[in-house]
Amino acid sequence: MLKNKNAVITGGSRGIGRAIALEFAKNGANIALIYGSNIEAMEKTLTEIKALGVHAMAYQCDVSSFDDTKKTISEILADFPHVDILVNNAGITKDGLLLTMDESSFNSVIDTNLKGSFHMIRHLYSHMMRQRKGRIINIASISGMMGNPGQANYSSAKAGVIGLTKTVAKELAGRNITCNAIAPGFIETDMTGSLSDKTKSAAVEMIPLKRMGNPEEVAKLAAFLASDDSGYITGEVIKIDGGLYI
Ligand code: NAP
C-alpha cells in the first residue's frame, strides 16, 4: 500500500508514533524517524523497522525548535530522495488546572504539539509543493474538540492543530497534497500510562466501547490516510475514540 514511499514521522520512537512507523514499514514505506531524547526507545524501534526490510534512519530533533527542525529536514532530504508522507505525532502533556498552571507548562505544550507541527510542515512545504503530491497527517486529540478539565494547554494546542490542518488542506489542495488530522481518545501508551488507575477506570466507564484504544488501531487509520486510497479526503478530523465524543 505504501511501497517505495518515504515517510517522516515525529515522535516515531514510542507509543502511537512507533506503531505508525511499524505499520507504514509493514506496508513498504521507508521511514525517517524523529525522536526527542530517549535513545534506547529509538534504537529498539529502528531495529524493528529495519527488520521489515525497508530503509530507515533516526534523527534526534526537538520539534519545538524552528531551527532544529529546519536542520533535520535538510538532513532528511539529503538522506532520502523525496518525502511523500509527513506524520506530525510528537506530543507531550503537562496537565493541571488552569488556576495553578504556570506559563512555562502552557508554552511548552503549545510549542511541542502545535508549533512542532507548524515547523515540520513549514520546512517541507516547498518540497511537497514542487513534487505536486503528498500526505500530511497531524495527530490531534478529542481534547482539542471537546475540551478537558486540567488540559487548558493541551486542548488549546490540539484545537490549534485542527485549525492548522484545515488551513494547510486548503493551501495545498491545488498541489495534490492532502492534510488530515486524527483525533484519538484514550490510547494505551506511556502518555496515558502515567494516569492514575482511578482516572483510567473513570475514562473507560465513559467510553461506549468500554476500553482504551491501542496504538496499532490508530496506526491502521494513519496508513489509510497516507495511502493513495484516501486521495479525496482532505481537511478532515477523524476521531478514533471508542465513541467517547459522540
Ligand atoms: P508518548 O508515548 O509519550 O510518545 C511521545 C513521542 O513523542 C516519543 O517518541 C517522544 O520522543 C516524542 N517527543 C516528545 N516531545 C518531543 C520533542 N520536543 N521533539 C521530538 N520528539 C518528541 O505519546 P503517545 O501517547 O504515543 O502520543 C502520540 C501523539 O498522540 C501525541 O501528539 C499525543 O498528544 C497524541 N494523543 C495521544 C493520546 C493517548 O491517549 N495516548 C490521545 C490523544 C492524542 P522521546 O521519547 O525521545 O522523548
mmCIF file of C-alpha atoms and ligand atoms in Angstrom:
data_model
loop_
_atom_site.group_PDB
_atom_site.id
_atom_site.type_symbol
_atom_site.label_atom_id
_atom_site.label_comp_id
_atom_site.label_asym_id
_atom_site.label_seq_id
_atom_site.Cartn_x
_atom_site.Cartn_y
_atom_site.Cartn_z
ATOM 1 C CA MET A 1 0.000 0.000 0.000
ATOM 2 C CA LEU A 2 2.921 2.390 0.734
ATOM 3 C CA LYS A 3 5.648 0.676 -1.286
ATOM 4 C CA ASN A 4 8.615 2.960 -2.066
ATOM 5 C CA LYS A 5 7.034 5.933 -0.307
ATOM 6 C CA ASN A 6 9.211 7.848 2.153
ATOM 7 C CA ALA A 7 7.594 8.897 5.424
ATOM 8 C CA VAL A 8 8.779 11.323 8.103
ATOM 9 C CA ILE A 9 7.262 10.513 11.489
ATOM 10 C CA THR A 10 7.838 12.728 14.513
ATOM 11 C CA GLY A 11 7.785 11.005 17.892
ATOM 12 C CA GLY A 12 8.187 7.766 15.960
ATOM 13 C CA SER A 13 10.138 6.001 18.692
ATOM 14 C CA ARG A 14 7.375 5.322 21.221
ATOM 15 C CA GLY A 15 3.609 4.882 21.563
ATOM 16 C CA ILE A 16 1.362 5.874 18.664
ATOM 17 C CA GLY A 17 4.257 7.155 16.522
ATOM 18 C CA ARG A 18 6.136 3.872 16.928
ATOM 19 C CA ALA A 19 3.029 1.896 15.879
ATOM 20 C CA ILE A 20 2.591 4.179 12.849
ATOM 21 C CA ALA A 21 6.249 3.725 11.850
ATOM 22 C CA LEU A 22 5.958 -0.077 12.080
ATOM 23 C CA GLU A 23 2.618 -0.161 10.226
ATOM 24 C CA PHE A 24 3.985 2.055 7.436
ATOM 25 C CA ALA A 25 7.113 -0.128 7.194
ATOM 26 C CA LYS A 26 4.968 -3.290 7.023
ATOM 27 C CA ASN A 27 3.268 -1.647 4.052
ATOM 28 C CA GLY A 28 6.606 -0.989 2.343
ATOM 29 C CA ALA A 29 7.369 2.628 3.306
ATOM 30 C CA ASN A 30 10.879 3.848 4.141
ATOM 31 C CA ILE A 31 10.994 5.690 7.443
ATOM 32 C CA ALA A 32 12.717 8.863 8.696
ATOM 33 C CA LEU A 33 12.015 8.676 12.392
ATOM 34 C CA ILE A 34 12.303 11.758 14.581
ATOM 35 C CA TYR A 35 12.657 11.359 18.332
ATOM 36 C CA GLY A 36 13.320 13.654 21.278
ATOM 37 C CA SER A 37 15.737 12.248 23.826
ATOM 38 C CA ASN A 38 15.062 8.561 24.548
ATOM 39 C CA ILE A 39 17.855 6.853 22.581
ATOM 40 C CA GLU A 40 17.048 3.364 23.902
ATOM 41 C CA ALA A 41 13.435 3.516 22.651
ATOM 42 C CA MET A 42 14.600 4.917 19.311
ATOM 43 C CA GLU A 43 17.152 2.117 18.823
ATOM 44 C CA LYS A 44 14.607 -0.593 19.650
ATOM 45 C CA THR A 45 12.029 0.811 17.210
ATOM 46 C CA LEU A 46 14.607 1.472 14.482
ATOM 47 C CA THR A 47 15.843 -2.135 14.696
ATOM 48 C CA GLU A 48 12.279 -3.458 14.398
ATOM 49 C CA ILE A 49 11.569 -1.208 11.401
ATOM 50 C CA LYS A 50 14.754 -2.271 9.621
ATOM 51 C CA ALA A 51 13.884 -5.942 10.224
ATOM 52 C CA LEU A 52 10.864 -5.350 7.991
ATOM 53 C CA GLY A 53 13.249 -4.777 5.068
ATOM 54 C CA VAL A 54 12.777 -1.053 4.455
ATOM 55 C CA HIS A 55 15.262 1.805 4.631
ATOM 56 C CA ALA A 56 15.042 3.604 7.975
ATOM 57 C CA MET A 57 17.033 6.327 9.721
ATOM 58 C CA ALA A 58 16.542 8.145 13.010
ATOM 59 C CA TYR A 59 17.097 11.826 13.767
ATOM 60 C CA GLN A 60 17.279 13.415 17.184
ATOM 61 C CA CYS A 61 15.388 16.689 16.937
ATOM 62 C CA ASP A 62 13.370 18.937 19.204
ATOM 63 C CA VAL A 63 10.233 19.638 17.168
ATOM 64 C CA SER A 64 9.519 22.721 19.281
ATOM 65 C CA SER A 65 12.549 24.432 17.712
ATOM 66 C CA PHE A 66 12.199 26.149 14.322
ATOM 67 C CA ASP A 67 15.951 25.924 13.684
ATOM 68 C CA ASP A 68 16.388 22.318 14.836
ATOM 69 C CA THR A 69 13.513 21.103 12.641
ATOM 70 C CA LYS A 70 14.883 23.091 9.689
ATOM 71 C CA LYS A 71 18.297 21.445 10.063
ATOM 72 C CA THR A 72 16.744 17.991 10.476
ATOM 73 C CA ILE A 73 14.547 18.330 7.389
ATOM 74 C CA SER A 74 17.587 19.257 5.302
ATOM 75 C CA GLU A 75 19.412 16.188 6.670
ATOM 76 C CA ILE A 76 16.424 14.001 5.811
ATOM 77 C CA LEU A 77 16.228 15.440 2.292
ATOM 78 C CA ALA A 78 19.923 14.616 1.855
ATOM 79 C CA ASP A 79 19.356 11.017 3.010
ATOM 80 C CA PHE A 80 16.034 10.362 1.235
ATOM 81 C CA PRO A 81 15.429 11.430 -2.393
ATOM 82 C CA HIS A 82 11.902 12.668 -1.611
ATOM 83 C CA VAL A 83 9.376 12.837 1.203
ATOM 84 C CA ASP A 84 5.854 11.646 0.382
ATOM 85 C CA ILE A 85 4.307 11.494 3.844
ATOM 86 C CA LEU A 86 4.669 13.630 6.961
ATOM 87 C CA VAL A 87 3.131 12.499 10.252
ATOM 88 C CA ASN A 88 3.191 15.131 12.988
ATOM 89 C CA ASN A 89 2.781 12.934 16.030
ATOM 90 C CA ALA A 90 5.298 14.158 18.650
ATOM 91 C CA GLY A 91 3.430 15.452 21.651
ATOM 92 C CA ILE A 92 3.555 15.972 25.382
ATOM 93 C CA THR A 93 1.104 16.700 28.185
ATOM 94 C CA LYS A 94 1.610 18.836 31.290
ATOM 95 C CA ASP A 95 -1.802 18.586 32.927
ATOM 96 C CA GLY A 96 -3.098 20.750 35.749
ATOM 97 C CA LEU A 97 -5.995 23.026 36.496
ATOM 98 C CA LEU A 98 -5.717 26.426 34.844
ATOM 99 C CA LEU A 99 -5.893 28.029 38.312
ATOM 100 C CA THR A 100 -2.349 26.914 39.036
ATOM 101 C CA MET A 101 -0.962 26.294 35.531
ATOM 102 C CA ASP A 102 2.253 28.217 35.074
ATOM 103 C CA GLU A 103 3.252 29.946 31.867
ATOM 104 C CA SER A 104 6.103 27.540 31.122
ATOM 105 C CA SER A 105 3.860 24.466 31.102
ATOM 106 C CA PHE A 106 1.368 26.259 28.849
ATOM 107 C CA ASN A 107 4.139 27.331 26.477
ATOM 108 C CA SER A 108 5.970 24.016 26.304
ATOM 109 C CA VAL A 109 2.804 22.084 25.428
ATOM 110 C CA ILE A 110 1.900 24.628 22.724
ATOM 111 C CA ASP A 111 5.489 24.668 21.428
ATOM 112 C CA THR A 112 5.751 20.887 21.093
ATOM 113 C CA ASN A 113 2.252 19.938 19.966
ATOM 114 C CA LEU A 114 1.195 22.928 17.860
ATOM 115 C CA LYS A 115 4.327 24.785 16.837
ATOM 116 C CA GLY A 116 6.102 21.450 16.287
ATOM 117 C CA SER A 117 3.524 20.601 13.602
ATOM 118 C CA PHE A 118 3.837 24.085 12.079
ATOM 119 C CA HIS A 119 7.646 23.814 11.958
ATOM 120 C CA MET A 120 7.614 20.453 10.216
ATOM 121 C CA ILE A 121 5.012 21.483 7.631
ATOM 122 C CA ARG A 122 6.761 24.814 7.085
ATOM 123 C CA HIS A 123 10.097 23.158 6.294
ATOM 124 C CA LEU A 124 8.601 20.510 3.971
ATOM 125 C CA TYR A 125 6.067 22.818 2.320
ATOM 126 C CA SER A 126 8.036 23.842 -0.761
ATOM 127 C CA HIS A 127 9.457 20.327 -1.229
ATOM 128 C CA MET A 128 5.969 18.797 -1.290
ATOM 129 C CA MET A 129 4.650 21.661 -3.447
ATOM 130 C CA ARG A 130 7.352 21.078 -6.045
ATOM 131 C CA GLN A 131 6.684 17.349 -6.248
ATOM 132 C CA ARG A 132 2.935 18.008 -6.564
ATOM 133 C CA LYS A 133 1.899 15.219 -4.250
ATOM 134 C CA GLY A 134 1.985 14.429 -0.579
ATOM 135 C CA ARG A 135 0.159 13.378 2.528
ATOM 136 C CA ILE A 136 0.264 15.281 5.804
ATOM 137 C CA ILE A 137 -1.268 13.679 8.880
ATOM 138 C CA ASN A 138 -1.443 15.587 12.150
ATOM 139 C CA ILE A 139 -2.185 13.788 15.392
ATOM 140 C CA ALA A 140 -4.660 15.950 17.290
ATOM 141 C CA SER A 141 -6.873 14.732 20.148
ATOM 142 C CA ILE A 142 -10.532 14.755 21.097
ATOM 143 C CA SER A 143 -9.335 17.042 23.914
ATOM 144 C CA GLY A 144 -8.924 19.705 21.206
ATOM 145 C CA MET A 145 -12.524 19.186 20.083
ATOM 146 C CA MET A 146 -14.414 18.854 23.356
ATOM 147 C CA GLY A 147 -12.102 20.487 25.923
ATOM 148 C CA ASN A 148 -10.962 18.649 29.041
ATOM 149 C CA PRO A 149 -10.583 19.942 32.602
ATOM 150 C CA GLY A 150 -6.886 20.056 33.531
ATOM 151 C CA GLN A 151 -5.755 20.327 29.915
ATOM 152 C CA ALA A 152 -6.047 24.036 29.043
ATOM 153 C CA ASN A 153 -2.593 23.901 27.438
ATOM 154 C CA TYR A 154 -3.086 20.590 25.645
ATOM 155 C CA SER A 155 -6.645 21.172 24.380
ATOM 156 C CA SER A 156 -5.613 24.633 23.125
ATOM 157 C CA ALA A 157 -2.659 23.108 21.292
ATOM 158 C CA LYS A 158 -4.748 20.327 19.757
ATOM 159 C CA ALA A 159 -7.539 22.731 18.734
ATOM 160 C CA GLY A 160 -4.770 24.732 17.055
ATOM 161 C CA VAL A 161 -3.569 21.605 15.270
ATOM 162 C CA ILE A 162 -7.082 21.163 13.862
ATOM 163 C CA GLY A 163 -7.132 24.765 12.570
ATOM 164 C CA LEU A 164 -3.663 24.278 11.101
ATOM 165 C CA THR A 165 -4.830 21.069 9.388
ATOM 166 C CA LYS A 166 -7.776 22.776 7.687
ATOM 167 C CA THR A 167 -5.687 25.734 6.508
ATOM 168 C CA VAL A 168 -2.912 23.534 5.134
ATOM 169 C CA ALA A 169 -5.533 21.376 3.393
ATOM 170 C CA LYS A 170 -6.899 24.463 1.628
ATOM 171 C CA GLU A 171 -3.475 25.924 0.793
ATOM 172 C CA LEU A 172 -2.052 22.726 -0.674
ATOM 173 C CA ALA A 173 -5.080 21.056 -2.273
ATOM 174 C CA GLY A 174 -4.198 22.599 -5.644
ATOM 175 C CA ARG A 175 -0.879 20.733 -5.494
ATOM 176 C CA ASN A 176 -2.497 17.342 -4.903
ATOM 177 C CA ILE A 177 -1.408 17.311 -1.247
ATOM 178 C CA THR A 178 -3.894 16.262 1.413
ATOM 179 C CA CYS A 179 -3.740 17.224 5.074
ATOM 180 C CA ASN A 180 -5.886 15.481 7.667
ATOM 181 C CA ALA A 181 -5.972 15.157 11.438
ATOM 182 C CA ILE A 182 -6.527 12.094 13.575
ATOM 183 C CA ALA A 183 -8.151 12.791 16.931
ATOM 184 C CA PRO A 184 -7.584 9.860 19.283
ATOM 185 C CA GLY A 185 -9.396 9.394 22.571
ATOM 186 C CA PHE A 186 -7.702 7.319 25.301
ATOM 187 C CA ILE A 187 -4.953 5.180 23.761
ATOM 188 C CA GLU A 188 -2.713 2.862 25.783
ATOM 189 C CA THR A 189 0.776 4.417 25.670
ATOM 190 C CA ASP A 190 3.323 5.843 28.121
ATOM 191 C CA MET A 191 1.369 9.119 27.965
ATOM 192 C CA THR A 192 -1.790 7.590 29.430
ATOM 193 C CA GLY A 193 0.260 5.105 31.488
ATOM 194 C CA SER A 194 1.083 7.942 33.852
ATOM 195 C CA LEU A 195 -2.610 8.480 34.693
ATOM 196 C CA SER A 196 -3.858 7.011 37.969
ATOM 197 C CA ASP A 197 -5.871 3.759 37.884
ATOM 198 C CA LYS A 198 -8.842 5.739 39.190
ATOM 199 C CA THR A 199 -8.660 8.219 36.284
ATOM 200 C CA LYS A 200 -8.248 5.395 33.763
ATOM 201 C CA SER A 201 -11.222 3.386 35.025
ATOM 202 C CA ALA A 202 -13.369 6.558 35.128
ATOM 203 C CA ALA A 203 -12.377 7.202 31.497
ATOM 204 C CA VAL A 204 -13.150 3.627 30.410
ATOM 205 C CA GLU A 205 -16.550 3.900 32.097
ATOM 206 C CA MET A 206 -17.387 6.901 29.858
ATOM 207 C CA ILE A 207 -16.254 5.181 26.643
ATOM 208 C CA PRO A 208 -19.159 3.439 24.857
ATOM 209 C CA LEU A 209 -16.840 0.628 23.664
ATOM 210 C CA LYS A 210 -15.697 0.222 27.307
ATOM 211 C CA ARG A 211 -11.975 0.020 26.647
ATOM 212 C CA MET A 212 -8.993 2.150 25.763
ATOM 213 C CA GLY A 213 -7.713 2.014 22.212
ATOM 214 C CA ASN A 214 -4.333 0.625 21.247
ATOM 215 C CA PRO A 215 -1.658 2.360 19.157
ATOM 216 C CA GLU A 216 -1.972 -0.196 16.346
ATOM 217 C CA GLU A 217 -5.599 0.827 15.787
ATOM 218 C CA VAL A 218 -4.511 4.446 15.302
ATOM 219 C CA ALA A 219 -1.678 3.277 13.039
ATOM 220 C CA LYS A 220 -4.074 1.469 10.665
ATOM 221 C CA LEU A 221 -6.068 4.690 10.244
ATOM 222 C CA ALA A 222 -2.868 6.662 9.630
ATOM 223 C CA ALA A 223 -1.784 4.098 6.997
ATOM 224 C CA PHE A 224 -5.087 4.543 5.172
ATOM 225 C CA LEU A 225 -4.750 8.347 5.251
ATOM 226 C CA ALA A 226 -1.172 8.027 3.977
ATOM 227 C CA SER A 227 -2.167 5.770 1.093
ATOM 228 C CA ASP A 228 -3.370 6.588 -2.421
ATOM 229 C CA ASP A 229 -6.790 5.203 -1.418
ATOM 230 C CA SER A 230 -7.537 8.324 0.661
ATOM 231 C CA GLY A 231 -6.931 10.785 -2.185
ATOM 232 C CA TYR A 232 -10.327 12.508 -1.967
ATOM 233 C CA ILE A 233 -10.182 13.153 1.799
ATOM 234 C CA THR A 234 -8.625 16.406 2.966
ATOM 235 C CA GLY A 235 -9.120 18.841 5.843
ATOM 236 C CA GLU A 236 -10.872 16.137 7.857
ATOM 237 C CA VAL A 237 -10.576 15.402 11.562
ATOM 238 C CA ILE A 238 -11.163 11.709 12.125
ATOM 239 C CA LYS A 239 -11.923 10.643 15.687
ATOM 240 C CA ILE A 240 -10.746 7.270 16.948
ATOM 241 C CA ASP A 241 -12.057 7.171 20.485
ATOM 242 C CA GLY A 242 -14.367 4.191 21.033
ATOM 243 C CA GLY A 243 -17.306 6.569 20.772
ATOM 244 C CA LEU A 244 -16.222 8.811 23.667
ATOM 245 C CA TYR A 245 -17.076 12.004 21.799
ATOM 246 C CA ILE A 246 -20.314 11.115 20.067
HETATM 247 P P1 NAP B 1 4.260 9.007 24.047
HETATM 248 O O1 NAP B 1 4.092 7.538 24.196
HETATM 249 O O2 NAP B 1 4.544 9.828 25.252
HETATM 250 O O3 NAP B 1 5.379 9.270 22.922
HETATM 251 C C1 NAP B 1 5.701 10.583 22.589
HETATM 252 C C2 NAP B 1 6.701 10.597 21.446
HETATM 253 O O4 NAP B 1 6.939 11.970 21.084
HETATM 254 C C3 NAP B 1 8.039 10.000 21.800
HETATM 255 O O5 NAP B 1 8.575 9.357 20.648
HETATM 256 C C4 NAP B 1 8.893 11.225 22.136
HETATM 257 O O6 NAP B 1 10.286 11.029 21.919
HETATM 258 C C5 NAP B 1 8.352 12.238 21.156
HETATM 259 N N1 NAP B 1 8.558 13.633 21.558
HETATM 260 C C6 NAP B 1 8.060 14.268 22.644
HETATM 261 N N2 NAP B 1 8.479 15.548 22.671
HETATM 262 C C7 NAP B 1 9.273 15.728 21.579
HETATM 263 C C8 NAP B 1 10.001 16.812 21.048
HETATM 264 N N3 NAP B 1 10.017 18.020 21.647
HETATM 265 N N4 NAP B 1 10.703 16.630 19.897
HETATM 266 C C9 NAP B 1 10.704 15.430 19.272
HETATM 267 N N5 NAP B 1 10.023 14.360 19.728
HETATM 268 C C10 NAP B 1 9.316 14.497 20.872
HETATM 269 O O7 NAP B 1 2.945 9.664 23.408
HETATM 270 P P2 NAP B 1 1.710 8.990 22.636
HETATM 271 O O8 NAP B 1 0.677 8.651 23.618
HETATM 272 O O9 NAP B 1 2.197 7.973 21.687
HETATM 273 O O10 NAP B 1 1.166 10.272 21.851
HETATM 274 C C11 NAP B 1 1.486 10.500 20.481
HETATM 275 C C12 NAP B 1 0.602 11.620 19.953
HETATM 276 O O11 NAP B 1 -0.773 11.245 20.091
HETATM 277 C C13 NAP B 1 0.756 12.930 20.724
HETATM 278 O O12 NAP B 1 0.639 14.014 19.830
HETATM 279 C C14 NAP B 1 -0.423 12.916 21.673
HETATM 280 O O13 NAP B 1 -0.795 14.203 22.056
HETATM 281 C C15 NAP B 1 -1.470 12.253 20.800
HETATM 282 N N6 NAP B 1 -2.562 11.652 21.541
HETATM 283 C C16 NAP B 1 -2.341 10.636 22.417
HETATM 284 C C17 NAP B 1 -3.417 10.069 23.113
HETATM 285 C C18 NAP B 1 -3.245 8.941 24.064
HETATM 286 O O14 NAP B 1 -4.240 8.571 24.717
HETATM 287 N N7 NAP B 1 -2.089 8.347 24.195
HETATM 288 C C19 NAP B 1 -4.710 10.581 22.917
HETATM 289 C C20 NAP B 1 -4.888 11.635 22.020
HETATM 290 C C21 NAP B 1 -3.817 12.151 21.326
HETATM 291 P P3 NAP B 1 11.296 10.753 23.187
HETATM 292 O O15 NAP B 1 10.784 9.540 23.875
HETATM 293 O O16 NAP B 1 12.616 10.566 22.557
HETATM 294 O O17 NAP B 1 11.205 11.987 24.034
#
